[in-house]
Short mmCIF file of N, CA and C in Angstrom, two decimals:
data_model
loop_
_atom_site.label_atom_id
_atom_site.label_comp_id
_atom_site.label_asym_id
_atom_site.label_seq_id
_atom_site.Cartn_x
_atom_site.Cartn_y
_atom_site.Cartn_z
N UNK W 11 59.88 -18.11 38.96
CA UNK W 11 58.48 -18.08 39.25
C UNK W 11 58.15 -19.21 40.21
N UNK W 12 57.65 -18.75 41.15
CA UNK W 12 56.91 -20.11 42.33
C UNK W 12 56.29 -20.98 41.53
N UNK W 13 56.22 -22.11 42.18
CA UNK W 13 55.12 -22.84 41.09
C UNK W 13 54.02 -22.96 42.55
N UNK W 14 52.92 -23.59 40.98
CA UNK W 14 51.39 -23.40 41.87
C UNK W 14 50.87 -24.64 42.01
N UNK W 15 50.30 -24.56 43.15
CA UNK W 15 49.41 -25.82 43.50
C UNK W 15 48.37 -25.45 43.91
N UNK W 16 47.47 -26.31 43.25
CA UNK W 16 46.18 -26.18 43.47
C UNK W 16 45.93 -26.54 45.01
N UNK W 17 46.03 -27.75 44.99
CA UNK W 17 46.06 -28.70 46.23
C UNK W 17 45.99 -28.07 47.39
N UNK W 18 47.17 -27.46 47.51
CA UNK W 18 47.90 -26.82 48.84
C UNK W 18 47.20 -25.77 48.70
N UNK W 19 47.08 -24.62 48.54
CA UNK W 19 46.62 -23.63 48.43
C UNK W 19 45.96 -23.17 49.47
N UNK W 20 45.10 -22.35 50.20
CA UNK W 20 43.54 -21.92 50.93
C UNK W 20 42.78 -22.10 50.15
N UNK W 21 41.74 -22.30 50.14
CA UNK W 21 40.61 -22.13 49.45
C UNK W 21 39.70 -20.98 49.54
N UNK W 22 38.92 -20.22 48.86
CA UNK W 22 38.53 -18.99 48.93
C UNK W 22 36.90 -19.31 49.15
N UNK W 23 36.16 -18.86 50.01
CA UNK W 23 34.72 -19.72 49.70
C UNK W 23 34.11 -18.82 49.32
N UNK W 24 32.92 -19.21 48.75
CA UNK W 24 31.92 -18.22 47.54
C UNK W 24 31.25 -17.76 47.73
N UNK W 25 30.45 -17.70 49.22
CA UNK W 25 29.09 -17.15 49.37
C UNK W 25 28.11 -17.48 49.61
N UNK W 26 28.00 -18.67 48.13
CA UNK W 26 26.63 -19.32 48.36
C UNK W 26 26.59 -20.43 48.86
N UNK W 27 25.75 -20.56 49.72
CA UNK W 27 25.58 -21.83 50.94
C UNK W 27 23.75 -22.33 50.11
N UNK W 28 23.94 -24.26 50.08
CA UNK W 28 22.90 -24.66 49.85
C UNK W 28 21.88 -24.76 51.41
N UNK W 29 21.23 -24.85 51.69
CA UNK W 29 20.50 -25.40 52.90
C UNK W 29 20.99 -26.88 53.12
N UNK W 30 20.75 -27.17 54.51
CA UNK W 30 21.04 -28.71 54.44
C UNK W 30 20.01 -29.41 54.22
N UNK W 31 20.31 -30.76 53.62
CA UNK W 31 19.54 -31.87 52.81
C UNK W 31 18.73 -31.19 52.05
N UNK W 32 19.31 -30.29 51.21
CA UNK W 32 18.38 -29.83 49.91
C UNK W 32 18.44 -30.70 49.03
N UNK W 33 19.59 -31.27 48.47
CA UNK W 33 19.86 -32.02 47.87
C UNK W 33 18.65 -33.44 47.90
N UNK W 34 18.92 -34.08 48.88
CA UNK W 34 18.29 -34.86 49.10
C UNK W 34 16.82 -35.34 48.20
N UNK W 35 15.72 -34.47 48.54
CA UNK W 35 14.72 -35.02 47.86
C UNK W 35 14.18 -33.76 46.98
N UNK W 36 15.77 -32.98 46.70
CA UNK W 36 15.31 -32.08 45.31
C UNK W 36 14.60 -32.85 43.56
N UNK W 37 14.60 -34.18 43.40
CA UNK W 37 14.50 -34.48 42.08
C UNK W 37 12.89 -34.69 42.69
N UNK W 38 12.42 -35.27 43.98
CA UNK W 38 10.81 -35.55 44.03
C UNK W 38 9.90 -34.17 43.89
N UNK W 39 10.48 -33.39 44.52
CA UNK W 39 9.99 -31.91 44.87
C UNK W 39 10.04 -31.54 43.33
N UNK W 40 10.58 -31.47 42.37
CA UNK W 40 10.69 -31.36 41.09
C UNK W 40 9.51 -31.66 40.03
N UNK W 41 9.37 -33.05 40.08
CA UNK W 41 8.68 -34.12 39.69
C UNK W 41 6.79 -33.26 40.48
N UNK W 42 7.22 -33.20 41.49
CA UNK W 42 5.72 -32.95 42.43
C UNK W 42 5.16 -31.57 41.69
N UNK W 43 6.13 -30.89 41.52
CA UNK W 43 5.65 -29.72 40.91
C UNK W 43 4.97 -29.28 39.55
N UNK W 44 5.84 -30.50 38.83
CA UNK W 44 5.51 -30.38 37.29
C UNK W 44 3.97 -30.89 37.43
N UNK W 45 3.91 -31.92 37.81
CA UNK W 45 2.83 -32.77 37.70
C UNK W 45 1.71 -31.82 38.13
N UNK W 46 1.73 -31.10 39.23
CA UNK W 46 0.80 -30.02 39.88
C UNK W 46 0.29 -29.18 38.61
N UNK W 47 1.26 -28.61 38.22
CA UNK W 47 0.99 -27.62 36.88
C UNK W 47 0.63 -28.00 35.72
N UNK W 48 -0.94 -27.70 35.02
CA UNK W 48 -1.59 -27.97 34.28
C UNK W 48 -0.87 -26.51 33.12
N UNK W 49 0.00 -27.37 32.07
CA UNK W 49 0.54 -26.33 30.81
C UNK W 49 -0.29 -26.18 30.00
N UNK W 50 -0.67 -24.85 29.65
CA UNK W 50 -1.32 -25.09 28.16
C UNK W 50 -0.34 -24.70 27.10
N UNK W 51 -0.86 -26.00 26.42
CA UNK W 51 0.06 -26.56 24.80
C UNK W 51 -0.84 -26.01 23.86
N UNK W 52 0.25 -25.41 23.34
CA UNK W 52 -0.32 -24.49 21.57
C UNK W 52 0.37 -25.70 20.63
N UNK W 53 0.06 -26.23 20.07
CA UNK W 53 0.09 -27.30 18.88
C UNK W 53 0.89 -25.80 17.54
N UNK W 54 2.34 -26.76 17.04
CA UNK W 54 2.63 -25.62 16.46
C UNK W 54 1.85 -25.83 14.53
N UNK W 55 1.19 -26.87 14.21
CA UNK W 55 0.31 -26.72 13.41
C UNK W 55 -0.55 -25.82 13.60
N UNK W 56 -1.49 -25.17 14.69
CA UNK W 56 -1.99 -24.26 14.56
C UNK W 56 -1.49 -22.46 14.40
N UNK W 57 0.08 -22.52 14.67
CA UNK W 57 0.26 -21.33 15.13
C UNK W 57 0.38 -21.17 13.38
N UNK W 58 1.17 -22.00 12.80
CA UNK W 58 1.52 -21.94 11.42
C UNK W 58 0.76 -21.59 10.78
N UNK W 59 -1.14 -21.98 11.22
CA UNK W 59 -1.87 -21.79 10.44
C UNK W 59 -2.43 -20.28 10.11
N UNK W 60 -2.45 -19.60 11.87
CA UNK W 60 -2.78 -18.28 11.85
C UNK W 60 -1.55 -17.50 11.53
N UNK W 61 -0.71 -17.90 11.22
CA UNK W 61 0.75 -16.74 10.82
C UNK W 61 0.59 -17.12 9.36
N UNK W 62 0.45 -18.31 8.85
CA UNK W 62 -0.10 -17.99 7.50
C UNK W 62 -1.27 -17.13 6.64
N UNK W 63 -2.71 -17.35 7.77
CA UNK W 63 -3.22 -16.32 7.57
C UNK W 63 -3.58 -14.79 7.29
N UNK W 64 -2.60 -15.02 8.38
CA UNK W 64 -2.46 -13.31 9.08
C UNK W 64 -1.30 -12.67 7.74
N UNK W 65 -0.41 -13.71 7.01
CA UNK W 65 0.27 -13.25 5.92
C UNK W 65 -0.43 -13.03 4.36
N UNK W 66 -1.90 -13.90 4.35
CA UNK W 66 -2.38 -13.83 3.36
C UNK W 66 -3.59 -12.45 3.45
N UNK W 67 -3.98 -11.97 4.59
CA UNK W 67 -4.77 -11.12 4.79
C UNK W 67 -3.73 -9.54 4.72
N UNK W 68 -2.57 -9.40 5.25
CA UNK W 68 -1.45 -8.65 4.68
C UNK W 68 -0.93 -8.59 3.15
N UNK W 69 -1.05 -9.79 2.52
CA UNK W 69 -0.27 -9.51 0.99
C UNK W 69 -1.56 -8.99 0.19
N UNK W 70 -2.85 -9.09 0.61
CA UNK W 70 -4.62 -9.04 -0.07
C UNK W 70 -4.41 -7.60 0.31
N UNK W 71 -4.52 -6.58 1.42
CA UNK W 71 -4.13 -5.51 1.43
C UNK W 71 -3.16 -4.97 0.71
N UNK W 72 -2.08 -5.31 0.82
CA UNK W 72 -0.75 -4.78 0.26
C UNK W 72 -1.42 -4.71 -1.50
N UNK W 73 -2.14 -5.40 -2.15
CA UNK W 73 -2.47 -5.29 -3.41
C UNK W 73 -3.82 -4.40 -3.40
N UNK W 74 -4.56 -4.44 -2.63
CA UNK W 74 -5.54 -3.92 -2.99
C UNK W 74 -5.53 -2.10 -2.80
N UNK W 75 -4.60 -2.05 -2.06
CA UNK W 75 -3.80 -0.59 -1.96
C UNK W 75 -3.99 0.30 -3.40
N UNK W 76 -3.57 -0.24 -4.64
CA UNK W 76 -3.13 0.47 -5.69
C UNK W 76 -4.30 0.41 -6.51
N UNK W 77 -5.06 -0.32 -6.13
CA UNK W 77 -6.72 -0.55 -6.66
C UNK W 77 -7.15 0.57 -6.45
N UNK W 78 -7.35 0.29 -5.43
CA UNK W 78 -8.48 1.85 -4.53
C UNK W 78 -8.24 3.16 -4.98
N UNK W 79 -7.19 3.41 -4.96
CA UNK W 79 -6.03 4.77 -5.52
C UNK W 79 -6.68 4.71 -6.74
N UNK W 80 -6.48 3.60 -7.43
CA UNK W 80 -6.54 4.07 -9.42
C UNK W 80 -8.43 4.20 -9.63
N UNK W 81 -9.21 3.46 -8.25
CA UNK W 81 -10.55 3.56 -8.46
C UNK W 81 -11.01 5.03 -8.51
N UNK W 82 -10.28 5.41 -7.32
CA UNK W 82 -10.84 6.72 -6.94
C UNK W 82 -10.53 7.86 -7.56
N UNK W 83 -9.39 7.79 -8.45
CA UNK W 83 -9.32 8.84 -9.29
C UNK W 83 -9.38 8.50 -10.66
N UNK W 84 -9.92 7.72 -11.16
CA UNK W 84 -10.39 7.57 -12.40
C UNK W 84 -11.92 8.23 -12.60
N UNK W 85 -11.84 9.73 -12.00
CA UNK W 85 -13.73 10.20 -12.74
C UNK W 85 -13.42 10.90 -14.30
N UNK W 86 -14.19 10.61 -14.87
CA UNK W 86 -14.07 11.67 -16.12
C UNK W 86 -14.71 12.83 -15.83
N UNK W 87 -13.81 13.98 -16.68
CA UNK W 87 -14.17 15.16 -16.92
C UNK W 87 -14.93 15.90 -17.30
N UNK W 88 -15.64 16.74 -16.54
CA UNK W 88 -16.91 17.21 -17.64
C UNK W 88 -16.54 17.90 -18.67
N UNK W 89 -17.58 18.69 -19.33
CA UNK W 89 -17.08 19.25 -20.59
C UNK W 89 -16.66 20.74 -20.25
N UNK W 90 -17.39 21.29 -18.80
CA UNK W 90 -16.79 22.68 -19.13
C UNK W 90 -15.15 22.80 -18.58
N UNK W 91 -14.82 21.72 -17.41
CA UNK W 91 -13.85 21.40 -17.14
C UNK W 91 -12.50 21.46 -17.97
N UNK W 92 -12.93 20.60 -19.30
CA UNK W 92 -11.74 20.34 -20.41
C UNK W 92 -12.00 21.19 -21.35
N UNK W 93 -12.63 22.18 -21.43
CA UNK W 93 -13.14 23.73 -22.25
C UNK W 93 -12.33 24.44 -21.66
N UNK W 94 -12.14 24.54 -20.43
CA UNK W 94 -11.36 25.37 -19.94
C UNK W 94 -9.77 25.54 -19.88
N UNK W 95 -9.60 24.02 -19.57
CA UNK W 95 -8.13 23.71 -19.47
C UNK W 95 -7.31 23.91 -20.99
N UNK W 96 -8.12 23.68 -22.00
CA UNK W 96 -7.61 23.51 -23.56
C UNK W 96 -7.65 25.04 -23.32
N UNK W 97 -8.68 25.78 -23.23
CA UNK W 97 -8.51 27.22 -23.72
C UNK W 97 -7.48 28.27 -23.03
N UNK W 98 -7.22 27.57 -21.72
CA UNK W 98 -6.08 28.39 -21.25
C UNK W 98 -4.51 27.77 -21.46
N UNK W 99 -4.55 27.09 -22.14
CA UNK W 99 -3.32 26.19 -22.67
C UNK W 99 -3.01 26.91 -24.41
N UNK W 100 -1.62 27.90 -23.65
CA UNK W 100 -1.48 28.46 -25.24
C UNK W 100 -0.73 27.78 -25.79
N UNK W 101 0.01 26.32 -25.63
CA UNK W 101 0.55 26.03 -26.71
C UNK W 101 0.07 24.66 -27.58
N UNK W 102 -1.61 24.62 -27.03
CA UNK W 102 -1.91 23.79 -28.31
C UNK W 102 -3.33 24.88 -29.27
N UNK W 103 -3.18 24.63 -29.97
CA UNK W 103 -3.59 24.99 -31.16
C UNK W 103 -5.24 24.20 -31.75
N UNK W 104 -6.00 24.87 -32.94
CA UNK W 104 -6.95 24.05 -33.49
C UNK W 104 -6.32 23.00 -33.87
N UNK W 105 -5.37 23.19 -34.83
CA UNK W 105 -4.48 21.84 -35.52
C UNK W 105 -4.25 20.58 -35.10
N UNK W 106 -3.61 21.21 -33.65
CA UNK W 106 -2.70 19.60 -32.72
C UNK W 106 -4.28 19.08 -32.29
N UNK W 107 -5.27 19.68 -32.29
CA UNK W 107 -6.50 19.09 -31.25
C UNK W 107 -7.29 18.18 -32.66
N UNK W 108 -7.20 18.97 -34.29
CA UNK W 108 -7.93 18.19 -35.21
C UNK W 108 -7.19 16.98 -35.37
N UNK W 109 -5.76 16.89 -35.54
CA UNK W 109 -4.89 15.70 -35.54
C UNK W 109 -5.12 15.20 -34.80
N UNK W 110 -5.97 15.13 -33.26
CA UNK W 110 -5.64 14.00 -31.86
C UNK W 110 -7.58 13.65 -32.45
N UNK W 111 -8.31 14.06 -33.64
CA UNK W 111 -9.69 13.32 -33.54
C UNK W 111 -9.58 12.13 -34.65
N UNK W 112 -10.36 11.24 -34.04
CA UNK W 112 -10.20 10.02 -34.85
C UNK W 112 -12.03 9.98 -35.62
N UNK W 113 -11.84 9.39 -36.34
CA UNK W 113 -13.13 8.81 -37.14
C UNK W 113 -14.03 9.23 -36.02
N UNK W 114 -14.53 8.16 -34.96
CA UNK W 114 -15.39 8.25 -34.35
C UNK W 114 -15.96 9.37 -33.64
N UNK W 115 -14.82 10.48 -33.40
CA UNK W 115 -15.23 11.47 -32.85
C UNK W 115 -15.61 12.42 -33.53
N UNK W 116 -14.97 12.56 -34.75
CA UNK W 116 -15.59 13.10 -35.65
C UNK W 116 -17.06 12.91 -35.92
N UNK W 117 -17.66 11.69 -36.07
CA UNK W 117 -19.05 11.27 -36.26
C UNK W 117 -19.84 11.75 -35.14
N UNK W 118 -19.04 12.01 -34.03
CA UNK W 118 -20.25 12.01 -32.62
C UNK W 118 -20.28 13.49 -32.87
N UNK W 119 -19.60 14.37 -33.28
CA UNK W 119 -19.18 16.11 -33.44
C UNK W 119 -20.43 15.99 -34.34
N UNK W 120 -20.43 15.64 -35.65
CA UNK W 120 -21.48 15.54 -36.67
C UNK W 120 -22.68 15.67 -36.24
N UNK W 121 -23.13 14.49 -35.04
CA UNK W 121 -24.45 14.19 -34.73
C UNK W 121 -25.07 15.36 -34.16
N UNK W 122 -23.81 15.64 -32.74
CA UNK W 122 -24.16 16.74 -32.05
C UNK W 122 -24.43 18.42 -32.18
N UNK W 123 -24.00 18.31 -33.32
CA UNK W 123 -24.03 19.71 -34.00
C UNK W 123 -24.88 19.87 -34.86
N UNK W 124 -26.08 20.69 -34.94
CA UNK W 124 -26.94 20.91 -35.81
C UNK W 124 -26.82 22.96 -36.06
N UNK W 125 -26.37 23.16 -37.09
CA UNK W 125 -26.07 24.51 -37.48
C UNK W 125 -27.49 24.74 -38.26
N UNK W 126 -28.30 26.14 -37.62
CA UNK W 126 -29.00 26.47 -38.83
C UNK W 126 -28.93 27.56 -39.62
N UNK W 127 -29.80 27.80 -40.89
CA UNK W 127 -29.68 28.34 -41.31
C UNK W 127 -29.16 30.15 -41.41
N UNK W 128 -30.48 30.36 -40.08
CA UNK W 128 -30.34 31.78 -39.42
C UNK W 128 -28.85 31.87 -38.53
N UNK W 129 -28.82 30.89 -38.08
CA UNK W 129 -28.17 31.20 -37.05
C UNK W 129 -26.39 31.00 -37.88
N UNK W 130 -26.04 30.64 -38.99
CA UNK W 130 -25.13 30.78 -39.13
C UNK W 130 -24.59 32.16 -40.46
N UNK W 131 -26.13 32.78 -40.57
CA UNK W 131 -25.78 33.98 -41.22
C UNK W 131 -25.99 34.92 -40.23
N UNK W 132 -26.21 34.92 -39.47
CA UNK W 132 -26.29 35.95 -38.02
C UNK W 132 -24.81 35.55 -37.62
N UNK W 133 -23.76 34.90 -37.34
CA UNK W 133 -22.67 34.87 -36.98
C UNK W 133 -21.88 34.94 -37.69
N UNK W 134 -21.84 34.90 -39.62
CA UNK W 134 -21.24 35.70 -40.60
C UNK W 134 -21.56 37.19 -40.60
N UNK W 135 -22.83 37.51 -40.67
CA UNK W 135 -22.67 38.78 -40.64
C UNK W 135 -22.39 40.02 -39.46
N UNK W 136 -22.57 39.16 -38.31
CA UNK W 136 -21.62 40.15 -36.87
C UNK W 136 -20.57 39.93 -36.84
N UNK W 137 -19.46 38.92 -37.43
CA UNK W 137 -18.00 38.84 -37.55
C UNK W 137 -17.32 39.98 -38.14
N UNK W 138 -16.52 40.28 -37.67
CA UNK W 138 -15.71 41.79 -38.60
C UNK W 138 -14.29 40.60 -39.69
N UNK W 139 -14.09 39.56 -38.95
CA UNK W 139 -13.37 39.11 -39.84
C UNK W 139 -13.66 37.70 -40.65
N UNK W 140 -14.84 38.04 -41.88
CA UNK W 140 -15.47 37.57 -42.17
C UNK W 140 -14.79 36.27 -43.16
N UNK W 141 -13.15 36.76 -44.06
CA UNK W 141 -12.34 36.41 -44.46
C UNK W 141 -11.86 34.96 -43.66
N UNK W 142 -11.15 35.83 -42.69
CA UNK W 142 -10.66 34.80 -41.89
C UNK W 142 -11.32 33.18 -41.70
N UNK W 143 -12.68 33.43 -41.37
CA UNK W 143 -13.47 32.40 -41.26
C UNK W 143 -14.08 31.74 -42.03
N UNK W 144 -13.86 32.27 -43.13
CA UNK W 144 -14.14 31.54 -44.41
C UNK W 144 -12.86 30.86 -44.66
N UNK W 145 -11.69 31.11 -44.59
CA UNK W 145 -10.53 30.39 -44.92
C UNK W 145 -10.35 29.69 -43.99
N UNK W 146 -10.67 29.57 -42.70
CA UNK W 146 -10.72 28.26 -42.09
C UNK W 146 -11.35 27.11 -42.10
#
């Protein structure tokens, strides 16, 4: 193998050519420029402050998300609503519905119900299954 020298060699040139005496009073021309240019400085205490913000106004959303949802569908039902749904539901029964009443509802059934006299021998005597409803 030849050996290599740097030294000796040609030299290959590159292309780029500086101007002449660029060099020269490149560090004043530098200096002249900065000074010309008025920077505006963001202080990074403030940026911290609005990226903190801007994170606390994001996590206040992010929660209040599941609020709104549970607000808006929490209406109660009217009564012909849940008359309906029980009565087309064949697999609950009088039974499972007397087992799900507690004391209190029982008392409010009491208040609300006033049976009279006429009116509950007028609905014994048009029943054909007069039995039946006596044993219930």
């Amino acid at each position: 193998m030849k050996t290599f020298k740097l030294e000796n060699e040609p030299k290959i040139k590159t292309g780029f050519k500086s101007p002449d005496h660029y060099f020269d009073d490149f560090s004043a021309k530098v200096f002249q420029q900065i000074n010309e240019r008025d920077a505006k400085v963001i202080p990074i205490y403030k940026r911290k402050q609005l990226m903190t913000m801007i994170a606390a106004a994001v996590i206040v959303i992010a929660l209040m998300i599941p609020i709104v949802n549970n607000y808006n569908k929490s209406r109660e039902l009217d009564e012909a609503t849940l008359e309906t749904y029980l009565t087309y539901q064949s697999n609950i029964n009088q039974y499972d519905l007397i087992r799900e009443l507690d004391t209190k509802d029982i008392e409010a059934i009491n208040k609300n119900v006033v049976l009279e006299q006429e009116t509950l021998e007028d609905v014994l005597s048009s029943s054909p299954n007069i039995e039946n409803l006596i044993s219930e």
